[in-house]
PDB file of C-alpha atoms in Angstrom:
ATOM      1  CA  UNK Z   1      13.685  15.580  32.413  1.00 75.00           C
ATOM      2  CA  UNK Z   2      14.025  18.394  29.575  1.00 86.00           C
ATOM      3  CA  UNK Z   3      13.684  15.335  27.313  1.00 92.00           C
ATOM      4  CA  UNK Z   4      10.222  14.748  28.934  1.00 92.00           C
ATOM      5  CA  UNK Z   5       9.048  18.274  28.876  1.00 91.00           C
ATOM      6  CA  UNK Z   6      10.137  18.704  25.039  1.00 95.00           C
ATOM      7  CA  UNK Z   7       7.991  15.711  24.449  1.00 96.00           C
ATOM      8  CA  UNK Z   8       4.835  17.087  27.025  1.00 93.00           C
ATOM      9  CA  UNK Z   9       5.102  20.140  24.931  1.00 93.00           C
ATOM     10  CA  UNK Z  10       4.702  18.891  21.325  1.00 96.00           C
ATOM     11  CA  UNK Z  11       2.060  16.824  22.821  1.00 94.00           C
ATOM     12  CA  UNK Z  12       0.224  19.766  23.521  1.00 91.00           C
ATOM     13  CA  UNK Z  13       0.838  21.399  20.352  1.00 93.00           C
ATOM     14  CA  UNK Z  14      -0.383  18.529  18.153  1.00 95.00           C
ATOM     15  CA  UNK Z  15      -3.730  18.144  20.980  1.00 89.00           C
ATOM     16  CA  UNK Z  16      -4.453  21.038  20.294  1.00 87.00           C
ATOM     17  CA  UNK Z  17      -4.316  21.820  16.831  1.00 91.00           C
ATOM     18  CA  UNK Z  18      -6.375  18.606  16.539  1.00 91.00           C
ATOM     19  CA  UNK Z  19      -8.972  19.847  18.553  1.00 84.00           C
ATOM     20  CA  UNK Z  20      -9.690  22.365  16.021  1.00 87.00           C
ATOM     21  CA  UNK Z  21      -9.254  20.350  12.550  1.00 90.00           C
ATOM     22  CA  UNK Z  22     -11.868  18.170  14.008  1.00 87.00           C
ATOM     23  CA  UNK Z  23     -14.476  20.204  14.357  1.00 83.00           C
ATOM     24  CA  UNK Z  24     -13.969  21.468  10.863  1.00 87.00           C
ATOM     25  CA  UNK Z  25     -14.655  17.512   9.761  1.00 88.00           C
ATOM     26  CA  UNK Z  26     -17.041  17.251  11.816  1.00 82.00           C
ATOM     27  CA  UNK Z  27     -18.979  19.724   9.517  1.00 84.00           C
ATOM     28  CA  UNK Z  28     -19.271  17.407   7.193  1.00 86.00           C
ATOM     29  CA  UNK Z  29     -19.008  13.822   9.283  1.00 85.00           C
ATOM     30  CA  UNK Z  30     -20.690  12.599  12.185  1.00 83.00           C
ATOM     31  CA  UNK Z  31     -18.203  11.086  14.775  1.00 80.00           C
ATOM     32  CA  UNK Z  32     -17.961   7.587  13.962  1.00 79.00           C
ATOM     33  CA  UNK Z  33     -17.305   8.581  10.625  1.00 86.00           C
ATOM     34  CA  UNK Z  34     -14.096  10.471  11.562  1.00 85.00           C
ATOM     35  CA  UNK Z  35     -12.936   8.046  14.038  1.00 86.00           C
ATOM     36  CA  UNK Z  36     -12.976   5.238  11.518  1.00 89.00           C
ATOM     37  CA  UNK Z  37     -10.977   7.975   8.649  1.00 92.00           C
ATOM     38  CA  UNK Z  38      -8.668   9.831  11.147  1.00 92.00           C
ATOM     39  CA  UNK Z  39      -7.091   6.288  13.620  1.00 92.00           C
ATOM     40  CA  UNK Z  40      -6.307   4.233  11.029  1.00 94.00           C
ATOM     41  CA  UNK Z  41      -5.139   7.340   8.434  1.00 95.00           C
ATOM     42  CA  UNK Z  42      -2.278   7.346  11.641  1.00 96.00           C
ATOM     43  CA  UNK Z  43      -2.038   3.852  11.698  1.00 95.00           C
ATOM     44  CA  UNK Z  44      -1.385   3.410   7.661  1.00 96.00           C
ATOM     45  CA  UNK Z  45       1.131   6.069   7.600  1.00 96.00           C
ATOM     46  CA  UNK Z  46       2.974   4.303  10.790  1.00 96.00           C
ATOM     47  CA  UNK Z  47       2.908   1.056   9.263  1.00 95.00           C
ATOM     48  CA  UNK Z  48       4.337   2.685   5.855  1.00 96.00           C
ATOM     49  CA  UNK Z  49       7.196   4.649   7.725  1.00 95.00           C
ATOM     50  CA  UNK Z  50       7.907   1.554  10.103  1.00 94.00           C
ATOM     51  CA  UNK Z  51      10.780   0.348   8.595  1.00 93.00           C
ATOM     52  CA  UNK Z  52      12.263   3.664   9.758  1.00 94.00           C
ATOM     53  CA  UNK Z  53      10.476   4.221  12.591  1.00 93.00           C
ATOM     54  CA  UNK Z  54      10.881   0.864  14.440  1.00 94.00           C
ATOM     55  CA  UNK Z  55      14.273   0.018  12.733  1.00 91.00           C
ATOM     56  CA  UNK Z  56      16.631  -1.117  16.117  1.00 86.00           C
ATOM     57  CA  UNK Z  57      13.449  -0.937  18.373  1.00 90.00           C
ATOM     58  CA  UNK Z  58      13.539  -4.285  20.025  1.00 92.00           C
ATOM     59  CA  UNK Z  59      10.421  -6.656  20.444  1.00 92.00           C
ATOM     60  CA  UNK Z  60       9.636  -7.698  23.911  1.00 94.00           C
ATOM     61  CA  UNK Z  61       6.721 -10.062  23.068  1.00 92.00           C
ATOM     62  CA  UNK Z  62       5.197  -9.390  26.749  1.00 93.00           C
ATOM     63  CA  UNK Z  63       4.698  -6.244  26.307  1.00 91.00           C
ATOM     64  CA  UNK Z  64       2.416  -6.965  23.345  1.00 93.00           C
ATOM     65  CA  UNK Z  65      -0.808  -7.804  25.066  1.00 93.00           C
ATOM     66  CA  UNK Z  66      -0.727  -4.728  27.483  1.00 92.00           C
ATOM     67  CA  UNK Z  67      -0.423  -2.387  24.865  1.00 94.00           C
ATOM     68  CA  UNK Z  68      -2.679  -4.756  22.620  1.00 93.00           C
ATOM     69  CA  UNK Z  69      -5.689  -4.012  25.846  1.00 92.00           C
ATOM     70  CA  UNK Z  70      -4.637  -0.483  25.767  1.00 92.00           C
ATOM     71  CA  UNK Z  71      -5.448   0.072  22.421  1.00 92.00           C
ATOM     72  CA  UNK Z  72      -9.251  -1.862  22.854  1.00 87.00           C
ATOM     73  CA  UNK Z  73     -10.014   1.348  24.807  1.00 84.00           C
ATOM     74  CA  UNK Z  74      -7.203   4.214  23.469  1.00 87.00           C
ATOM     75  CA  UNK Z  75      -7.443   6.124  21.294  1.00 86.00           C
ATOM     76  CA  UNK Z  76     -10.627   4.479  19.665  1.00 86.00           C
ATOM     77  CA  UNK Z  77     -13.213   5.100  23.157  1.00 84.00           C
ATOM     78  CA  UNK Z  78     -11.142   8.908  23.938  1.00 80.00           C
ATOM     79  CA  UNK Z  79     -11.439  10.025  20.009  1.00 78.00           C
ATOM     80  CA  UNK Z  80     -15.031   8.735  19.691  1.00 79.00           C
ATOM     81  CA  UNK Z  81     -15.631  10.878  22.824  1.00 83.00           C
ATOM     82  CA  UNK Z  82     -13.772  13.877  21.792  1.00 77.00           C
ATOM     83  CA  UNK Z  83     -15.718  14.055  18.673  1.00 74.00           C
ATOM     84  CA  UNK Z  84     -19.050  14.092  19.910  1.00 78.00           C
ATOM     85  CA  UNK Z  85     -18.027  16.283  22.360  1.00 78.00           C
ATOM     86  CA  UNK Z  86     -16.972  18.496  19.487  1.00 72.00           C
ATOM     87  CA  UNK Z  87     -19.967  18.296  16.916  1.00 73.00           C
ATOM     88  CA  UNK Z  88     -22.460  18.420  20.487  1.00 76.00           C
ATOM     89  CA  UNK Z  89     -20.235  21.617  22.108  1.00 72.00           C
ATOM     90  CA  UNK Z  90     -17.846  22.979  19.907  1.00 70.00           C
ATOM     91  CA  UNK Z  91     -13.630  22.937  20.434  1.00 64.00           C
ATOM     92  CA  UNK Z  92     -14.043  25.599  23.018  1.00 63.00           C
ATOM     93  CA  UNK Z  93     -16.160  23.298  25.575  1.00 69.00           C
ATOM     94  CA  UNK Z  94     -14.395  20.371  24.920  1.00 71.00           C
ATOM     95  CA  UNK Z  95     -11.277  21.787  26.045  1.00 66.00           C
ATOM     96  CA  UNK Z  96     -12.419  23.578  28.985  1.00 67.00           C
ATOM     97  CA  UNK Z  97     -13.920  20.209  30.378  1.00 72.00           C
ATOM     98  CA  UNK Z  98     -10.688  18.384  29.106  1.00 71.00           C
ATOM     99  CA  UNK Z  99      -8.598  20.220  31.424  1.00 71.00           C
ATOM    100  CA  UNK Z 100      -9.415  17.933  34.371  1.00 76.00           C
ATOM    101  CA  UNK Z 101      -7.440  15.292  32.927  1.00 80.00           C
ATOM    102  CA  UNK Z 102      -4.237  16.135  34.724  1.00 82.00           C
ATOM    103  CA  UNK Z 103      -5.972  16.020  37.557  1.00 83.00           C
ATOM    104  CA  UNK Z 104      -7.482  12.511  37.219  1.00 84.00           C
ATOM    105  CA  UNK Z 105      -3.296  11.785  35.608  1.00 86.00           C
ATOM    106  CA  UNK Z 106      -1.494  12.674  38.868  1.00 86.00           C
ATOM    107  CA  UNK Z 107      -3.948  11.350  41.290  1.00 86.00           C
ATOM    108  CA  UNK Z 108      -3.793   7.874  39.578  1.00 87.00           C
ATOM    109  CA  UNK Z 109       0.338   8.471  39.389  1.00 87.00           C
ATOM    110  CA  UNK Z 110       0.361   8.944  42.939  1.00 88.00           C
ATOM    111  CA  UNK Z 111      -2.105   6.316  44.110  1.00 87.00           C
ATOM    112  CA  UNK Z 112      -0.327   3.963  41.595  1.00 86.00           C
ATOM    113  CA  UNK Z 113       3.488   4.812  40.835  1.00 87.00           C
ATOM    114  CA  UNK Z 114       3.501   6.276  44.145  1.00 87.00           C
ATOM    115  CA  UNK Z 115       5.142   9.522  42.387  1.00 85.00           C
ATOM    116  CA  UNK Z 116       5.819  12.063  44.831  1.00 83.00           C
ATOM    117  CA  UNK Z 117       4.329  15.700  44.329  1.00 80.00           C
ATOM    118  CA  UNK Z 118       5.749  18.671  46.150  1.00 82.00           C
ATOM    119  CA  UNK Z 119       3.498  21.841  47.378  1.00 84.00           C
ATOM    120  CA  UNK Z 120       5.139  23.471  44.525  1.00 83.00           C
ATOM    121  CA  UNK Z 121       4.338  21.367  42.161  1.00 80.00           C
ATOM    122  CA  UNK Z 122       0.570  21.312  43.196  1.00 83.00           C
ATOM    123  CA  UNK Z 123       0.006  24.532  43.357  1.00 84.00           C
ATOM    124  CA  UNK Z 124       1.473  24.920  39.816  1.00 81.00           C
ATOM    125  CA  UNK Z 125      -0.837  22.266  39.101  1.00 80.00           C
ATOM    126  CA  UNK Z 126      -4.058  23.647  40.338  1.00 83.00           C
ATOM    127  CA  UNK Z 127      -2.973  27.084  38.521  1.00 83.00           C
ATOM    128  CA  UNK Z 128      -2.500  25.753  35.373  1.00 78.00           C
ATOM    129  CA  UNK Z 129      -5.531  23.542  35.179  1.00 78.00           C
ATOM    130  CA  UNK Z 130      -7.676  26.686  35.725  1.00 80.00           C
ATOM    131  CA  UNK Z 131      -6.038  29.346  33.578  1.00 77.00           C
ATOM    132  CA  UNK Z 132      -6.631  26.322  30.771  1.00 72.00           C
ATOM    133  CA  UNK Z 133     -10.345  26.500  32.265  1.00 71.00           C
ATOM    134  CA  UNK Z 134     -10.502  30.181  32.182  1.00 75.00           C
ATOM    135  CA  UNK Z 135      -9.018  30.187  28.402  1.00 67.00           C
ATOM    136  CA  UNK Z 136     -11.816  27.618  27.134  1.00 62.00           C
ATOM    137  CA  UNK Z 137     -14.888  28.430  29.413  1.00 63.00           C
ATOM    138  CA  UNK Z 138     -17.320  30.534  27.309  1.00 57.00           C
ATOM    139  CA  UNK Z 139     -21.347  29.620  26.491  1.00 50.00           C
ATOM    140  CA  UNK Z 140     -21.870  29.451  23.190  1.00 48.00           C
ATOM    141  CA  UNK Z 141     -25.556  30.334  22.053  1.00 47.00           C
ATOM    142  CA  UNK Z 142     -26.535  26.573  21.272  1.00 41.00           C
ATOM    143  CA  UNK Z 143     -24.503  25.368  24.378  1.00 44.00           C
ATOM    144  CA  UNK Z 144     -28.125  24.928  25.979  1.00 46.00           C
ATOM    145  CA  UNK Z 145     -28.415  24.603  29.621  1.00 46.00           C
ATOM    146  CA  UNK Z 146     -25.216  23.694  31.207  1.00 43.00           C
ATOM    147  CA  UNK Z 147     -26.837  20.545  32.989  1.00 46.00           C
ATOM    148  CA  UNK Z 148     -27.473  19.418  29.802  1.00 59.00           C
ATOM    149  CA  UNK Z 149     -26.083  15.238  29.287  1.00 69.00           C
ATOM    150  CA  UNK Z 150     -23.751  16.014  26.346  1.00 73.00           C
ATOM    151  CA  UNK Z 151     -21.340  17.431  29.380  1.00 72.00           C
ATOM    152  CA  UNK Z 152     -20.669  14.083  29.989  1.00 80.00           C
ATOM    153  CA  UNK Z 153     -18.996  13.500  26.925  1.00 82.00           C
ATOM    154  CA  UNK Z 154     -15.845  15.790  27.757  1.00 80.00           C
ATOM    155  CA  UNK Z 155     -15.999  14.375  31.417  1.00 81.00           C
ATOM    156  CA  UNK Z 156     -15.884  10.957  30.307  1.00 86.00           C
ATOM    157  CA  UNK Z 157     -13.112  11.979  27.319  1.00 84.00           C
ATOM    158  CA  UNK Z 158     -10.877  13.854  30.372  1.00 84.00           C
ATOM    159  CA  UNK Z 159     -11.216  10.849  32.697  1.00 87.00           C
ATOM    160  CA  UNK Z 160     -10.251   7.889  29.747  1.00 87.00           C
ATOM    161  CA  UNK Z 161      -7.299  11.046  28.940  1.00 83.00           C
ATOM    162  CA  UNK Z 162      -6.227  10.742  32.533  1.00 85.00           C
ATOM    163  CA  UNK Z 163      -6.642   7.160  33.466  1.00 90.00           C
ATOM    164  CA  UNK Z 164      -4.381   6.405  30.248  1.00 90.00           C
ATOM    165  CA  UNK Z 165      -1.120   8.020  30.836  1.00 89.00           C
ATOM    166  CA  UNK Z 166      -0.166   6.176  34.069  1.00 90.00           C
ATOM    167  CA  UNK Z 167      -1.340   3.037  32.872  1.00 92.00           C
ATOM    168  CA  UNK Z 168       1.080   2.946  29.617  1.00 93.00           C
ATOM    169  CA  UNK Z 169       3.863   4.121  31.953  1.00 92.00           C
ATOM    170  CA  UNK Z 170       3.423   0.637  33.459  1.00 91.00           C
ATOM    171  CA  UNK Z 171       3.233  -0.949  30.462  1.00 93.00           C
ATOM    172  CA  UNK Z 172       6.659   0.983  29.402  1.00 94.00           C
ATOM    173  CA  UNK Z 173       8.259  -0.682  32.007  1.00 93.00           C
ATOM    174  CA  UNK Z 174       7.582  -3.437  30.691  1.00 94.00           C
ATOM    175  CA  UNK Z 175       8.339  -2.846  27.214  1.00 95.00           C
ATOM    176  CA  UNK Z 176      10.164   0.400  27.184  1.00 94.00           C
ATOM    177  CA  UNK Z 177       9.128   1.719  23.600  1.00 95.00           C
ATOM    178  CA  UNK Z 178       6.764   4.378  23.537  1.00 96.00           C
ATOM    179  CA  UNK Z 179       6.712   3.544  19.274  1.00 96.00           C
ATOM    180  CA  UNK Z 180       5.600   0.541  19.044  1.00 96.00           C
ATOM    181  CA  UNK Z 181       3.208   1.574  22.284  1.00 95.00           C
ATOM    182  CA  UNK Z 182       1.634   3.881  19.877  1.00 96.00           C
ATOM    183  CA  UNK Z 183       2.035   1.842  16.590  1.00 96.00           C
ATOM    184  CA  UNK Z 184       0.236  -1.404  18.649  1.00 96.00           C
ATOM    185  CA  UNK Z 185      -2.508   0.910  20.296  1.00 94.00           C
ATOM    186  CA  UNK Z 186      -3.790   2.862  17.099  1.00 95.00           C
ATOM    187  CA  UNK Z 187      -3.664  -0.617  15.158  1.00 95.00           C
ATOM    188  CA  UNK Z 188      -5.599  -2.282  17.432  1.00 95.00           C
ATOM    189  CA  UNK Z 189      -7.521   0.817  18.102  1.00 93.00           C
ATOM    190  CA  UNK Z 190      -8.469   0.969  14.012  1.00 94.00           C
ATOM    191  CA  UNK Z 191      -9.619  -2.227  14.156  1.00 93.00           C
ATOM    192  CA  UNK Z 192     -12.017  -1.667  16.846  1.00 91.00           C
ATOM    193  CA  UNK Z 193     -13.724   1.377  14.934  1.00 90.00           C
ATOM    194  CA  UNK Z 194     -13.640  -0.159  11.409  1.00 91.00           C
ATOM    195  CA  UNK Z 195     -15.471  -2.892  12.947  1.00 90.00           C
ATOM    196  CA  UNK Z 196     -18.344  -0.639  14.852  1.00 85.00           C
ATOM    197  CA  UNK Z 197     -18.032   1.554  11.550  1.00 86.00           C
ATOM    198  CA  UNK Z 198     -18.864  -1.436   9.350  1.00 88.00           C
ATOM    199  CA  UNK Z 199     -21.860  -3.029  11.729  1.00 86.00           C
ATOM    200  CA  UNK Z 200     -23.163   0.551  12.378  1.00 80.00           C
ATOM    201  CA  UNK Z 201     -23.261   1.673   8.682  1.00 77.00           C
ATOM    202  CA  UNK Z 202     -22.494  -0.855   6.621  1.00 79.00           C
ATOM    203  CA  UNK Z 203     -18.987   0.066   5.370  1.00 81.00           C
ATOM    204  CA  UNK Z 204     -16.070   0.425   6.561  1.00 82.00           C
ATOM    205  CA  UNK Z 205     -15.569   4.052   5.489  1.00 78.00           C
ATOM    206  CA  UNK Z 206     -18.298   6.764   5.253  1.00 74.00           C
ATOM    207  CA  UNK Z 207     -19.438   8.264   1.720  1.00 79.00           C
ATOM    208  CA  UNK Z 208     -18.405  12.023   2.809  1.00 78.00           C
ATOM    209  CA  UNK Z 209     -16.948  15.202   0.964  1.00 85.00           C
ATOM    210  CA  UNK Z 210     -13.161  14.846   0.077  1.00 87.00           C
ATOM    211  CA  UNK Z 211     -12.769  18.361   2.629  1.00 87.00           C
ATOM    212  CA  UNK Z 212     -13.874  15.618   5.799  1.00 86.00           C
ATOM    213  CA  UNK Z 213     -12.275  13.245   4.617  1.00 91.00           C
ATOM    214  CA  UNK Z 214      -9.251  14.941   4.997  1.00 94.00           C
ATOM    215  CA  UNK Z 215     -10.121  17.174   8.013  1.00 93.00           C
ATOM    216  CA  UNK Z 216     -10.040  13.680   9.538  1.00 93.00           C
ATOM    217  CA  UNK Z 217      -6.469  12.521   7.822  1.00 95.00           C
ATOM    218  CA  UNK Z 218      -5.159  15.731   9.079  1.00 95.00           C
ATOM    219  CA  UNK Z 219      -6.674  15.445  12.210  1.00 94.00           C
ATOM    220  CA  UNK Z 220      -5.779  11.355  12.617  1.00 94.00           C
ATOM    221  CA  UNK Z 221      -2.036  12.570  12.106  1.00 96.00           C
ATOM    222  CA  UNK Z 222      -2.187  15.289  14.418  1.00 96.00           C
ATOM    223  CA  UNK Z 223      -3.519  12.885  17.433  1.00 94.00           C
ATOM    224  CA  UNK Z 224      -1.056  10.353  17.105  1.00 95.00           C
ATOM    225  CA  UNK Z 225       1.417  12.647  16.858  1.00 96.00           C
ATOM    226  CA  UNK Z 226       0.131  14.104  20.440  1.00 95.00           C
ATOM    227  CA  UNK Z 227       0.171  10.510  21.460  1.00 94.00           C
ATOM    228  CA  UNK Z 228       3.162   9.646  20.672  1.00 96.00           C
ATOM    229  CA  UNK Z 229       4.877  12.644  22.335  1.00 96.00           C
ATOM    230  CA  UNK Z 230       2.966  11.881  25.297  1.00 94.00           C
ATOM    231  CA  UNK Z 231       4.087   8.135  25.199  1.00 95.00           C
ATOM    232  CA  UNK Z 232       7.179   9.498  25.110  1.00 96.00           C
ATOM    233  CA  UNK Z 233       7.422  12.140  27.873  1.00 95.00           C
ATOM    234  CA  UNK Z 234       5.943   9.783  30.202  1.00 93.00           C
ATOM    235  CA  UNK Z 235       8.668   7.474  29.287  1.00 94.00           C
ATOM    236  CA  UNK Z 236      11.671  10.376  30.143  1.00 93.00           C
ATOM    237  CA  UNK Z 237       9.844  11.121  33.377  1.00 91.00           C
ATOM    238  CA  UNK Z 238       7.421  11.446  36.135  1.00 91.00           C
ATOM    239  CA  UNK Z 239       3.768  12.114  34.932  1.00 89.00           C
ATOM    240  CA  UNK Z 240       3.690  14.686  37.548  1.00 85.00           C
ATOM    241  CA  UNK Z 241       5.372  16.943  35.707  1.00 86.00           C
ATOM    242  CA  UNK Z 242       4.136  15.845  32.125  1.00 89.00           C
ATOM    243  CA  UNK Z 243       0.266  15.877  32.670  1.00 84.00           C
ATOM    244  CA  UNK Z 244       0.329  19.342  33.511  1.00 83.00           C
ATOM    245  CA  UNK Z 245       2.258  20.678  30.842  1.00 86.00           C
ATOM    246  CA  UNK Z 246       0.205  18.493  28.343  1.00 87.00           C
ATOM    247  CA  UNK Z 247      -2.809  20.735  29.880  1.00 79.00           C
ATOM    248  CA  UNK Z 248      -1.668  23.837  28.549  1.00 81.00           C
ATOM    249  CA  UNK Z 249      -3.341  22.188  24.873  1.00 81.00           C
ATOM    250  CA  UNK Z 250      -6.185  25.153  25.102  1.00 76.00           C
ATOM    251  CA  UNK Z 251      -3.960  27.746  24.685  1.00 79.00           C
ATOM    252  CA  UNK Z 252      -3.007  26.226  20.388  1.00 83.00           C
ATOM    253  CA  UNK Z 253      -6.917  25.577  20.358  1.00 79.00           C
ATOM    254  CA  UNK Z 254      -7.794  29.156  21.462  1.00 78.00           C
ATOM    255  CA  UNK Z 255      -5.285  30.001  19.027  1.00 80.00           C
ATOM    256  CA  UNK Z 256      -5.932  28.031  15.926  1.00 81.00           C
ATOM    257  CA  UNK Z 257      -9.915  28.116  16.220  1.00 76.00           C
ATOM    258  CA  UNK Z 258      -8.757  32.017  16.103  1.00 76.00           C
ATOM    259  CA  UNK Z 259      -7.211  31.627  13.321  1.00 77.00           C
ATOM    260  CA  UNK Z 260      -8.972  28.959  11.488  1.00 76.00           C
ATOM    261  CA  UNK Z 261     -12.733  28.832  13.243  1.00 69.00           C
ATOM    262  CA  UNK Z 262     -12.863  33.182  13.154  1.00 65.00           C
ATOM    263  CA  UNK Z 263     -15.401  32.920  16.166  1.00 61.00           C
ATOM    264  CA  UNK Z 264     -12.422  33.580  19.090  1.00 60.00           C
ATOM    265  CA  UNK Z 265     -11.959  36.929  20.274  1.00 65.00           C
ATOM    266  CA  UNK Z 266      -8.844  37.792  22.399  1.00 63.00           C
ATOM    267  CA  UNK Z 267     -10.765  39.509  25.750  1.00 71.00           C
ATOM    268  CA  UNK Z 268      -8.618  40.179  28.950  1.00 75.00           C
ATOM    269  CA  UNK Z 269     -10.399  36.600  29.913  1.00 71.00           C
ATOM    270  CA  UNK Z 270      -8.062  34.845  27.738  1.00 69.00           C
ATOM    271  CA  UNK Z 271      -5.046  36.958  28.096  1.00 73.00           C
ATOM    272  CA  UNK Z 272      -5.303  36.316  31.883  1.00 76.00           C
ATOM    273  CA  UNK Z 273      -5.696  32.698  31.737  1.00 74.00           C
ATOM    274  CA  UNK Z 274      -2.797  32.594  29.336  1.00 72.00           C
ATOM    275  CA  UNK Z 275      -0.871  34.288  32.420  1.00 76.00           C
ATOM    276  CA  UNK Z 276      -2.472  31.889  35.017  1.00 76.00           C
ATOM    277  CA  UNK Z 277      -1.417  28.484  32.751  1.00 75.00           C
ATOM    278  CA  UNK Z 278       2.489  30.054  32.050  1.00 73.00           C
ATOM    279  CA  UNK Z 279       2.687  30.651  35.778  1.00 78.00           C
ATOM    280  CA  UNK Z 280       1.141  27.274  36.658  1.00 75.00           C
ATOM    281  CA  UNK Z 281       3.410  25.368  34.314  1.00 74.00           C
ATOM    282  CA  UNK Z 282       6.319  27.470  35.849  1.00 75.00           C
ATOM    283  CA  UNK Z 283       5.904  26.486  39.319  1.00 76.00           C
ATOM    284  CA  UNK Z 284       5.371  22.857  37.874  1.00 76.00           C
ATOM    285  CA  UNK Z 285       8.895  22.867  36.410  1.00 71.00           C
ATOM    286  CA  UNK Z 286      10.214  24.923  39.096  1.00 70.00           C
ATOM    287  CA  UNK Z 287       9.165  22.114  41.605  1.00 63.00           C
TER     288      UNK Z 287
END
């Protein structure tokens, strides 16, 4: 288990701070764009440090097509998502909505991996997931109304985010190597945005400034990282406890855009939210 929440952690760490270094390429790119710079930037530096990476990991040549399906729809349909939910509502919005994924995690662990969840562990849960909300929820000026369809991009984004984790847990079973889960996913996931890339604009990789180029390279590194953490936690134990830690990603993008964005203020909103999420993930462990 502290394996698992190590790994849940640094997931949230590197989700987060990608959050933020894709907006800043998305100042310069339009989604697709990134997508096709940032998946396979991951993929090219995991094929280059493979011989390290994957040195002793075994090949269980059943396991190949699950992950191989996987990867048709994740990263390539989540980051596409992300990303116009980034360049439509900003980092902030995209988190706040992106918080339901645990939710949409554990209800598919339970239904699925029939994973037991404990009152305790709920009610961390349900505490966590809205002191992330309370962090992220703000209106920015050219939010628009609230109704408005580009909402659906986060939704969509948190459900693909949730549906995922329990699925690759069964596909760990299988083939218990959350490296080569991640190598075969963002490979085949490259593939599938070079292609649209190439039929959409003609080339494989957009003309764009050298800074979004690597905004995206940066930000490409810093999602598989977070994927690969979260590959791994789910592989050390119960997704019950992981999703929600993984949730507590707003509090580096609050953070960072802070930091990097200079358009976050620290109000008592966010410093009680921060509270809510450390107590929620609290009673999560504690369960």
């Amino acid at each position: 288990m502290t394996a698992a929440i190590l790994f849940a952690f640094a997931s949230a760490a590197f989700l987060g701070a990608a959050v933020v270094t894709s907006q800043l390429g998305l100042r310069t790119m339009e989604p697709l764009s990134g997508a096709a710079v940032s998946m396979p930037a991951f993929a090219l530096l995991f094929l280059l440090l493979s011989p390290i990476l994957l040195a002793g990991e075994p090949v269980v040549w059943r396991g190949l097509p699950i992950f191989a399906a996987i990867g048709l729809f994740f990263p390539a349909s989540l980051t596409l998502l992300a990303f116009a939910s980034n360049r439509a509502l900003g980092p902030v919005i995209t988190s706040t909505l992106g918080n339901l994924a645990p939710l949409f995690s554990v209800a598919l662990a339970i239904a699925l991996l029939n994973e037991p969840l404990r009152p305790v562990q709920a009610a961390g849960l349900a505490i966590a997931v809205a002191g992330a909300v309370i962090i992220s929820v703000t209106r920015p000026r050219d939010l628009g109304h609230w109704r408005s369809f580009a909402l659906l991009l986060p939704l969509a984004a948190a459900l693909v985010r949730g549906v995922i984790p329990p699925i690759v847990k069964l596909g760990l079973e299988v083939w218990p190597s959350p490296l080569w889960a991640t190598f075969i996913g963002y490979v085949t996931s490259s593939l599938v945005v070079l292609a649209v890339q190439r039929v959409r604009a003609g080339s494989f990789i957009a003309k764009a400034p050298a800074s979004g180029l690597l905004w995206f390279v940066v930000t490409g590194i810093a999602s598989g990282l977070a994927t690969l953490m979260m590959f791994a936690a789910v592989r050390h134990g119960p997704i019950t406890l992981v999703a929600p830690i993984v949730a507590v990603y707003p509090l580096v993008t609050v953070l960072m855009s802070k930091l990097m964005l200079k358009h976050i203020a620290i109000t008592p909103r966010i410093v009680g939210g921060t509270v809510l999420t450390v107590a929620g993930v609290a009673l999560v462990l504690a369960g």
